mmCIF file of C-alpha atoms in Angstrom:
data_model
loop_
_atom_site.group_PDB
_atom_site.id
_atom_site.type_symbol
_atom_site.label_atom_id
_atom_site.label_comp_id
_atom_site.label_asym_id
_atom_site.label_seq_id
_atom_site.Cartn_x
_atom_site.Cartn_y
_atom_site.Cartn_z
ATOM 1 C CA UNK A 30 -8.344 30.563 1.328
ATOM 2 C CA UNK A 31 -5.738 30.258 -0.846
ATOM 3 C CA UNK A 32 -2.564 27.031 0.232
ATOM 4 C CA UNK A 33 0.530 27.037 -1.814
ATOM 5 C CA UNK A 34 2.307 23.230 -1.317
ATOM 6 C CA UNK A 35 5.558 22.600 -1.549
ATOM 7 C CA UNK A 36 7.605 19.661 -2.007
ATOM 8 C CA UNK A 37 8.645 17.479 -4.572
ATOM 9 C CA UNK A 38 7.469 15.443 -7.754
ATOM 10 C CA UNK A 39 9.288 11.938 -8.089
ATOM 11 C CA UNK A 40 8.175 8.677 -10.026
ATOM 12 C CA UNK A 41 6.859 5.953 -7.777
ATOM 13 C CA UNK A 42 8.078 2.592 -8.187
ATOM 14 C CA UNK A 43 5.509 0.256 -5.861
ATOM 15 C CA UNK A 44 6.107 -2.939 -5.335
ATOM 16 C CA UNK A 45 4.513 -6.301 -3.266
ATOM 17 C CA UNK A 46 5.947 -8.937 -1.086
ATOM 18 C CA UNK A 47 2.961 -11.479 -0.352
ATOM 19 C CA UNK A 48 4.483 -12.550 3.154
ATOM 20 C CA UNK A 49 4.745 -10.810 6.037
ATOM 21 C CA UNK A 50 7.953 -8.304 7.048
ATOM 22 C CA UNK A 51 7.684 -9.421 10.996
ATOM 23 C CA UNK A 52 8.047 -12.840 10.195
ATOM 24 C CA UNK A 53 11.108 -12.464 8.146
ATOM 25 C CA UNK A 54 12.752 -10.754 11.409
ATOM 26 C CA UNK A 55 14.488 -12.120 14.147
ATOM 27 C CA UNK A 56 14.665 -10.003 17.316
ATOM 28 C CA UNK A 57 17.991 -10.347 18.534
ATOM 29 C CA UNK A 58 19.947 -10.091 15.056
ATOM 30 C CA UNK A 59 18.169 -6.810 14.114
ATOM 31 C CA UNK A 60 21.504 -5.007 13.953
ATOM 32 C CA UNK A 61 22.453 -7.126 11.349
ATOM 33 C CA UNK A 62 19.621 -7.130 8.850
ATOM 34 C CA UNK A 63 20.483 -8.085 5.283
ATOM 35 C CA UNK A 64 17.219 -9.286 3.790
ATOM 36 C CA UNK A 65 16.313 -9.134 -0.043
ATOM 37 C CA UNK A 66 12.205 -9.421 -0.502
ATOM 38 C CA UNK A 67 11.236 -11.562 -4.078
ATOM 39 C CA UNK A 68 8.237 -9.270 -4.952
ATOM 40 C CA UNK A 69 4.824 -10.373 -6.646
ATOM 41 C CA UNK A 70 4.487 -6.890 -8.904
ATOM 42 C CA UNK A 71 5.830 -3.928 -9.683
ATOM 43 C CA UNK A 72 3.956 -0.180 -10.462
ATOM 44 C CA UNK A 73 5.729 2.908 -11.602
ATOM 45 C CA UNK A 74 3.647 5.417 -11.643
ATOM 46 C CA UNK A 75 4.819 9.454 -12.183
ATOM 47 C CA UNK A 76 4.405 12.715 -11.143
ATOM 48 C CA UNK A 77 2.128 15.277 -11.863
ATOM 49 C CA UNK A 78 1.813 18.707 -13.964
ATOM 50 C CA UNK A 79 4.978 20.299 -13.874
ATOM 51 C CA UNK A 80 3.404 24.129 -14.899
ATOM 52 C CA UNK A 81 4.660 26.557 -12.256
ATOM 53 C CA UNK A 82 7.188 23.831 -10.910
ATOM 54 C CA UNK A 83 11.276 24.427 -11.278
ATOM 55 C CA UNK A 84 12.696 22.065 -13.039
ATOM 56 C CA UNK A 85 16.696 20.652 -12.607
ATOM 57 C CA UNK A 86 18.784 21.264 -15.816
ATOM 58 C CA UNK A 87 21.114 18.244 -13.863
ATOM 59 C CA UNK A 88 19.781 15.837 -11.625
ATOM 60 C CA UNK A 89 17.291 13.153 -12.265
ATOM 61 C CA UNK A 90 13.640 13.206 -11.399
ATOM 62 C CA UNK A 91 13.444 11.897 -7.629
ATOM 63 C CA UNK A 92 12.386 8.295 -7.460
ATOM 64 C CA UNK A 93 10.558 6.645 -4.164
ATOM 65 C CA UNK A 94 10.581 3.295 -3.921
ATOM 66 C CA UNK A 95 8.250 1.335 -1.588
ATOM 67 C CA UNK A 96 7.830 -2.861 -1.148
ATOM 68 C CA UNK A 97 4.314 -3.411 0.803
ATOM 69 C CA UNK A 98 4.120 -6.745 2.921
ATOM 70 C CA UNK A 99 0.364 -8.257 3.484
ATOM 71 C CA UNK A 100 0.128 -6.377 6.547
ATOM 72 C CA UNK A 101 0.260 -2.992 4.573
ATOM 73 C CA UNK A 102 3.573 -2.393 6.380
ATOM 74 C CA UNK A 103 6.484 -1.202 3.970
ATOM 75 C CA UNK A 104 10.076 -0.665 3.180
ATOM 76 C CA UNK A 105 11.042 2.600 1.378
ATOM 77 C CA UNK A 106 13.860 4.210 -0.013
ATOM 78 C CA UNK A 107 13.494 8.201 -1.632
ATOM 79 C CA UNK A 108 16.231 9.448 -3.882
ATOM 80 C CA UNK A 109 16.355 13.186 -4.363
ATOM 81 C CA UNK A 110 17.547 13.547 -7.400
ATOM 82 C CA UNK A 111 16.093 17.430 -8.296
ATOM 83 C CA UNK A 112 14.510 17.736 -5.082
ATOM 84 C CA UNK A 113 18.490 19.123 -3.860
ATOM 85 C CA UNK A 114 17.352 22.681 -5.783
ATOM 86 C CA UNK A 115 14.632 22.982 -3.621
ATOM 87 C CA UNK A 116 16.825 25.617 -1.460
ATOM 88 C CA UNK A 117 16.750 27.589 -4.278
ATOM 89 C CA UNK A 118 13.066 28.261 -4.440
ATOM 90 C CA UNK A 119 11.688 31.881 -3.218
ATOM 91 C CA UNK A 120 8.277 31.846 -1.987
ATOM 92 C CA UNK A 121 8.555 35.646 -2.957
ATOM 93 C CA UNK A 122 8.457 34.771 -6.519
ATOM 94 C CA UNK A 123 5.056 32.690 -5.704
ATOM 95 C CA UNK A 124 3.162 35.432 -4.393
ATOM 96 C CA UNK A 125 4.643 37.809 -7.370
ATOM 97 C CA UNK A 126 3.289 35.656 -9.879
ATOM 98 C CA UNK A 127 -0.494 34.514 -8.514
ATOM 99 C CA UNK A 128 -1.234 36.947 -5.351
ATOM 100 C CA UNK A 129 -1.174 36.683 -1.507
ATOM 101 C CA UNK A 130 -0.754 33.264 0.388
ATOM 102 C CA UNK A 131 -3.144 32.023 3.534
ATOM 103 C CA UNK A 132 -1.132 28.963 4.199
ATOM 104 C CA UNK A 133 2.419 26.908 3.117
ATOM 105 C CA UNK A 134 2.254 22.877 3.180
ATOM 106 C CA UNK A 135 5.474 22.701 4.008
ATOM 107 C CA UNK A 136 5.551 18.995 2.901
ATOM 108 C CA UNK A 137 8.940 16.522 3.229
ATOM 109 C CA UNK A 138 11.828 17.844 0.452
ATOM 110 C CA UNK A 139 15.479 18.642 1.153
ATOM 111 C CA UNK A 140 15.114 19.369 4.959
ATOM 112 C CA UNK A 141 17.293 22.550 4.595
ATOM 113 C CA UNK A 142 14.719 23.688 2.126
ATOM 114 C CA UNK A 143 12.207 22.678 4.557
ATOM 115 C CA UNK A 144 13.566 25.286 7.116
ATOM 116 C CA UNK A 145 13.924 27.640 4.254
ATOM 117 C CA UNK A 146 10.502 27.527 3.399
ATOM 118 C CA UNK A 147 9.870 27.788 7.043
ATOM 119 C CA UNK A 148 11.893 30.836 7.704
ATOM 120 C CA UNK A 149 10.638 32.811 4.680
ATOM 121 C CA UNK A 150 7.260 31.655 6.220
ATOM 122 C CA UNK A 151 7.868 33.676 9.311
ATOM 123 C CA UNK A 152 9.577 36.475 7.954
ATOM 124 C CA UNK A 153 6.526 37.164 5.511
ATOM 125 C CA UNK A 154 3.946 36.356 8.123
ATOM 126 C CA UNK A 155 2.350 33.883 6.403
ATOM 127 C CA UNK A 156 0.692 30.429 8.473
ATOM 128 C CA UNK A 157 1.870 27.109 7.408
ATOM 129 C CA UNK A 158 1.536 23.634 8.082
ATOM 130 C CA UNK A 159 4.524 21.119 8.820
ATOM 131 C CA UNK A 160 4.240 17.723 7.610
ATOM 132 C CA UNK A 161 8.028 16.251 8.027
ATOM 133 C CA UNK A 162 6.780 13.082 7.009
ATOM 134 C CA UNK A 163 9.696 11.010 5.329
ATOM 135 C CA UNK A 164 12.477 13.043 6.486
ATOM 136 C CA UNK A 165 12.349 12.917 9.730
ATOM 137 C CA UNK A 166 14.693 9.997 10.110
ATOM 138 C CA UNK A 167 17.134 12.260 8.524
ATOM 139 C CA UNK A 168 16.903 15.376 10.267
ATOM 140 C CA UNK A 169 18.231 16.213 14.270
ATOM 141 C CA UNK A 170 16.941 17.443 16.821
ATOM 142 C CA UNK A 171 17.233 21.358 16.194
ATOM 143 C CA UNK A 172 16.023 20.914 12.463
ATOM 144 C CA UNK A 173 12.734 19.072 13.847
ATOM 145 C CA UNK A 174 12.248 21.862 16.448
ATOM 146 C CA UNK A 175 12.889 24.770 13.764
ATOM 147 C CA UNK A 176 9.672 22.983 11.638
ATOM 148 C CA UNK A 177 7.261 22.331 13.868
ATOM 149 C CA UNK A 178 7.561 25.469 16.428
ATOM 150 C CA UNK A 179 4.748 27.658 15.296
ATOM 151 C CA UNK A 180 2.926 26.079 12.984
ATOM 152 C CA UNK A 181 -0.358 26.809 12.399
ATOM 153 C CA UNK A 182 -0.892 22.786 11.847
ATOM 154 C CA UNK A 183 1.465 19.450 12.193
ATOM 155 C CA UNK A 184 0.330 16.909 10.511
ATOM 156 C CA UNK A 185 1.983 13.035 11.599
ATOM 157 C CA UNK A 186 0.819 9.326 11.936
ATOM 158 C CA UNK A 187 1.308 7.714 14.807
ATOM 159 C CA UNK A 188 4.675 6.254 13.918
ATOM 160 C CA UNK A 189 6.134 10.066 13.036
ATOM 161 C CA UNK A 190 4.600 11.570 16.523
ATOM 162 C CA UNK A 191 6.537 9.294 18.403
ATOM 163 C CA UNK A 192 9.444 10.384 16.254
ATOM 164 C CA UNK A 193 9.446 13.924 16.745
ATOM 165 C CA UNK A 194 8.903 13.561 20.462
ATOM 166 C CA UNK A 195 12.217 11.871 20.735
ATOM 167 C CA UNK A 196 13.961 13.729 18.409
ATOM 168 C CA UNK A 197 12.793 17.577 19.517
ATOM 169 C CA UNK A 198 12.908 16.302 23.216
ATOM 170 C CA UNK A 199 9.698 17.906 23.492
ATOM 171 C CA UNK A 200 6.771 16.117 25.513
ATOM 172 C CA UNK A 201 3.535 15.311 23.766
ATOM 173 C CA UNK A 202 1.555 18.272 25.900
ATOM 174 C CA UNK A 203 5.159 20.633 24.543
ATOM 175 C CA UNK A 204 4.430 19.586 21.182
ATOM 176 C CA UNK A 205 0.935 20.338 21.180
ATOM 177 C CA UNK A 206 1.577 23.632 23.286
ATOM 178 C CA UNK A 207 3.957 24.851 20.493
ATOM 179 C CA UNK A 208 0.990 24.619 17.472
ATOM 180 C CA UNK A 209 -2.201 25.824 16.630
ATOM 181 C CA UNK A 210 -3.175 22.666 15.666
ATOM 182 C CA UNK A 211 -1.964 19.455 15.998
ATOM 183 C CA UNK A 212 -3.019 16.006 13.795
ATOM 184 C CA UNK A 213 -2.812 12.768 14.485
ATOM 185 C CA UNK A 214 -3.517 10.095 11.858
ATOM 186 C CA UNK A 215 -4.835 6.340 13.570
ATOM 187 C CA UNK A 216 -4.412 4.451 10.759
ATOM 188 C CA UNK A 217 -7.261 2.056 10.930
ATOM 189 C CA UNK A 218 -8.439 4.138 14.004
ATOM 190 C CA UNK A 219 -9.209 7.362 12.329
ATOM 191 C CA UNK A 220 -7.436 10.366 13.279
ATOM 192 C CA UNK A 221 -7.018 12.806 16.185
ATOM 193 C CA UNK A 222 -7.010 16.605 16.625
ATOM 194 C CA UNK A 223 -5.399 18.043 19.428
ATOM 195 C CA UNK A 224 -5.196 21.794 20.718
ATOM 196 C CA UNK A 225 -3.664 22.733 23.728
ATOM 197 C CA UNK A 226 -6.353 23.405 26.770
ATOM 198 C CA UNK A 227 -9.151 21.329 24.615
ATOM 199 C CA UNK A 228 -10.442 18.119 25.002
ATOM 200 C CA UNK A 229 -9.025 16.160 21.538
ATOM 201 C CA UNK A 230 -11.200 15.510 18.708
ATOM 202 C CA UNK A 231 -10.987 11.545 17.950
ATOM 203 C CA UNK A 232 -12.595 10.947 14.588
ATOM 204 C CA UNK A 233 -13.260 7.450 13.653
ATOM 205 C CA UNK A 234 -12.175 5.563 10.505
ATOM 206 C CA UNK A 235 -14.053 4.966 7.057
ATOM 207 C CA UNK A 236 -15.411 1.510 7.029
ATOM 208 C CA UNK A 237 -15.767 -1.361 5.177
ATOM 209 C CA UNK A 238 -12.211 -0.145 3.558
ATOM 210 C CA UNK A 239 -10.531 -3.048 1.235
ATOM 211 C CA UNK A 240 -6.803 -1.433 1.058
ATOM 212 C CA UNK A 241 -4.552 -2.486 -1.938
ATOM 213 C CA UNK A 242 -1.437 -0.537 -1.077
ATOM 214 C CA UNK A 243 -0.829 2.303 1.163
ATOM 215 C CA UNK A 244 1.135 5.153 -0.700
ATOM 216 C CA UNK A 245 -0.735 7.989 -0.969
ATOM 217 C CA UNK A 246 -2.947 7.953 1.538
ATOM 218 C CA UNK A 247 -0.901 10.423 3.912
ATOM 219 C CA UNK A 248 -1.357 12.942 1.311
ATOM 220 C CA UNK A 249 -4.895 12.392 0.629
ATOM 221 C CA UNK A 250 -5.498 12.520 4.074
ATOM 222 C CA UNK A 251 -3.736 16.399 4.267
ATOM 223 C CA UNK A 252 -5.332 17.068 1.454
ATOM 224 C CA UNK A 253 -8.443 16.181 2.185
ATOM 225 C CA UNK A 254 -8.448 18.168 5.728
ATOM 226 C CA UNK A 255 -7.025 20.830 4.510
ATOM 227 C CA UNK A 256 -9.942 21.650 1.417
ATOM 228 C CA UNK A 257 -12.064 21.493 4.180
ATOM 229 C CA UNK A 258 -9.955 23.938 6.077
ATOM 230 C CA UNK A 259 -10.451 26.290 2.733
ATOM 231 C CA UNK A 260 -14.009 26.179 2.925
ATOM 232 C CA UNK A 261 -14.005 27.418 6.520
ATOM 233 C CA UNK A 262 -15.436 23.877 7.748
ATOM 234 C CA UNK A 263 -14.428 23.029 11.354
ATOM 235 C CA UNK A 264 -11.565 20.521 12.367
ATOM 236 C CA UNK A 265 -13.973 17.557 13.016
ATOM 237 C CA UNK A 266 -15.452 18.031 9.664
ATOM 238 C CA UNK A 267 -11.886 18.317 8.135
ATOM 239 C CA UNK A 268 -10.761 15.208 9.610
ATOM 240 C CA UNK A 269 -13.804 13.206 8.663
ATOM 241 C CA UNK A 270 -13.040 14.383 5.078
ATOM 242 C CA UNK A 271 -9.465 13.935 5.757
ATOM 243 C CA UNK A 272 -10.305 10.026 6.132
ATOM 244 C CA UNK A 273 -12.664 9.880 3.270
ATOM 245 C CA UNK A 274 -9.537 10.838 0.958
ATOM 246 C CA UNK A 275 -6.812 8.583 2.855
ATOM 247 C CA UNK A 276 -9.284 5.901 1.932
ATOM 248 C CA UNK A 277 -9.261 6.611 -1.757
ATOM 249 C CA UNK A 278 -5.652 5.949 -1.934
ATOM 250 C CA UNK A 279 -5.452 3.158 0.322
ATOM 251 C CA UNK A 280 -7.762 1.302 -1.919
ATOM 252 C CA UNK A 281 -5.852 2.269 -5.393
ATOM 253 C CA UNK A 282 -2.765 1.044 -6.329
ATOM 254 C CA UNK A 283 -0.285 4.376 -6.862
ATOM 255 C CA UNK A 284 -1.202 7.410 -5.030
ATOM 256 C CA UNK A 285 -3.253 9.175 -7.598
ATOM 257 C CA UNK A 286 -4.961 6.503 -9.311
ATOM 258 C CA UNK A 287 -8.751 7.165 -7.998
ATOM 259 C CA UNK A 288 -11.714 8.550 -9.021
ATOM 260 C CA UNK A 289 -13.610 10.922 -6.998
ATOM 261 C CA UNK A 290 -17.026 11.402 -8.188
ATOM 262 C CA UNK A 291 -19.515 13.248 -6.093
ATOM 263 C CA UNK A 292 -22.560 10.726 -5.667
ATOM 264 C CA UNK A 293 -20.374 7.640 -4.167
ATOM 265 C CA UNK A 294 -18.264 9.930 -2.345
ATOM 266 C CA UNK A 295 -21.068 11.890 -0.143
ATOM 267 C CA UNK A 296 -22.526 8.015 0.189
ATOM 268 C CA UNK A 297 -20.024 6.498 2.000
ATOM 269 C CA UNK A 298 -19.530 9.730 3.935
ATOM 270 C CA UNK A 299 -22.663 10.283 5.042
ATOM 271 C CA UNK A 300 -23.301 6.270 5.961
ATOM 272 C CA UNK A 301 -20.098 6.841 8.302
ATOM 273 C CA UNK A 302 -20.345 9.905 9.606
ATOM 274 C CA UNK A 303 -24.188 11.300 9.455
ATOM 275 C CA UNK A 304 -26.566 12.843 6.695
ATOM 276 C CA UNK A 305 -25.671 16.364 8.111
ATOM 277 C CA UNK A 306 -21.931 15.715 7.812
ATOM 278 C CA UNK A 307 -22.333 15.178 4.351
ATOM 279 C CA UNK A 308 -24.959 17.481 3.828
ATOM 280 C CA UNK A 309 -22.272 20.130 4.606
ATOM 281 C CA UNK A 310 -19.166 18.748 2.500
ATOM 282 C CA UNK A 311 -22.332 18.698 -0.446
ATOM 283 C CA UNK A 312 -22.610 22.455 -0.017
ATOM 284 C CA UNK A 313 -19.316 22.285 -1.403
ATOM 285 C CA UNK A 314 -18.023 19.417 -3.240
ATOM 286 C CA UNK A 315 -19.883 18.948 -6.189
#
């Protein structure tokens, strides 16, 4: 199975407040927030290889920038920067230049290149997965109904289902109705699979977890699920594995900065989720 990703390379600038943010709040002056956070640290830590990725002769390298209270809660701002050229991007070229697609991650970017990608997804009959993630606070109702309608899987924490409810005006059963496959991440829960007329699939968490700062983990999660996907493994396994990789960024500062060797991996795997469980990731993570 072959999954072309799309989406967009930035620098990430990651810093720590060693309070809490709910305690800085006061509920009936939330319209008027205007709070600066004195920070413990700061990491900056960049993209990745740029082979095969367009690159902006004008604008900046886009820049996310994230303060994390104790509670692993966080404040973020994204600037764009090249990610506005994303509209220019064929997917035609893609397939050209390395062969036939089986899936798009159609992961957050400049949410009219998000429905681009999405269109050229359906005109070319090719599945893909919508993972609206950060831009969903900027996109309306029609936009969030032109990504996820279709999709072969949606991928969302909790915080982002509730979202896109309200925003699509779709019901949780609608929204499930309208994918293949539709995934749920709990956070400290696990995650949950849901198909429409089957029971969900609630997969707990990793344990014994010692988190250092959350960025990242979203995409280690998808990425995790989805390799699993590849090797033709079924949803409960891909979730499991999906949580395995979350982990490995939760417990890293920056969201590549982990190691993932084979032996500790299958480990802590198998001691959460059964010696056949890992017996079948071994089979093909090595």
């Amino acid at each position: 199975m072959r999954i072309a990703v799309t989406g967009s390379i930035a620098t990430d600038h990651l810093m720590t407040f060693p309070g809490r943010f709910v305690d800085q709040l006061i509920p009936d002056k939330l319209d008027k927030i205007a709070l600066s956070f004195l920070v413990d640290s700061l990491q900056i830590r960049y993209g990745v290889d740029t082979s095969g990725v367009r690159e902006s002769a004008v604008h900046h390298t886009g820049r996310f920038i994230s303060t994390t209270d104790a509670d692993l809660n966080h404040f973020a701002s994204f600037y764009p920067g090249a990610m506005v050229e994303d509209t220019k991007i064929d997917l035609s070229d893609l397939t050209e230049r390395v062969g036939p697609i089986d899936l798009v991650l159609i992961g957050a970017s400049d949410p009219e290149a998000m429905s681009s990608f999405t269109r050229q997804c359906r005109e070319h009959k090719i599945a893909f997965a919508a993972d609206t993630s950060w831009q969903l606070a900027r996109m309306e109702g029609e936009q969030v109904r032109d990504l996820v309608d279709g999709a072969a899987y949606l991928f969302c924490n909790e915080y982002e289902a509730k979202l896109t409810e309200r925003k699509s005006g779709w019901a949780d059963e609608e929204i499930t109705a309208r994918v293949a496959v539709r995934v749920t991440t709990l956070g400290a829960d696990g995650a949950r699979v849901d198909r429409a007329g089957e029971p969900p699939i609630l997969v707990p968490p990793i344990t014994g977890v010692t988190p250092k700062e959350p960025t990242g983990a979203g995409d280690g999660f998808r990425a995790g699920f989805l390799a699993a996907i590849a090797w033709g493994l079924g949803l409960e396994r891909a979730a499991q594995l999906g949580n395995l990789m979350a982990v490995q960024a939760l417990e890293a500062i920056g969201p590549q900065d982990y190691e993932l060797k084979p032996g500790p991996l299958m480990e802590r795997f198998a001691a959460v989720y059964g010696p056949e469980a890992a017996q079948d990731l071994a089979e093909h993570y090595s």
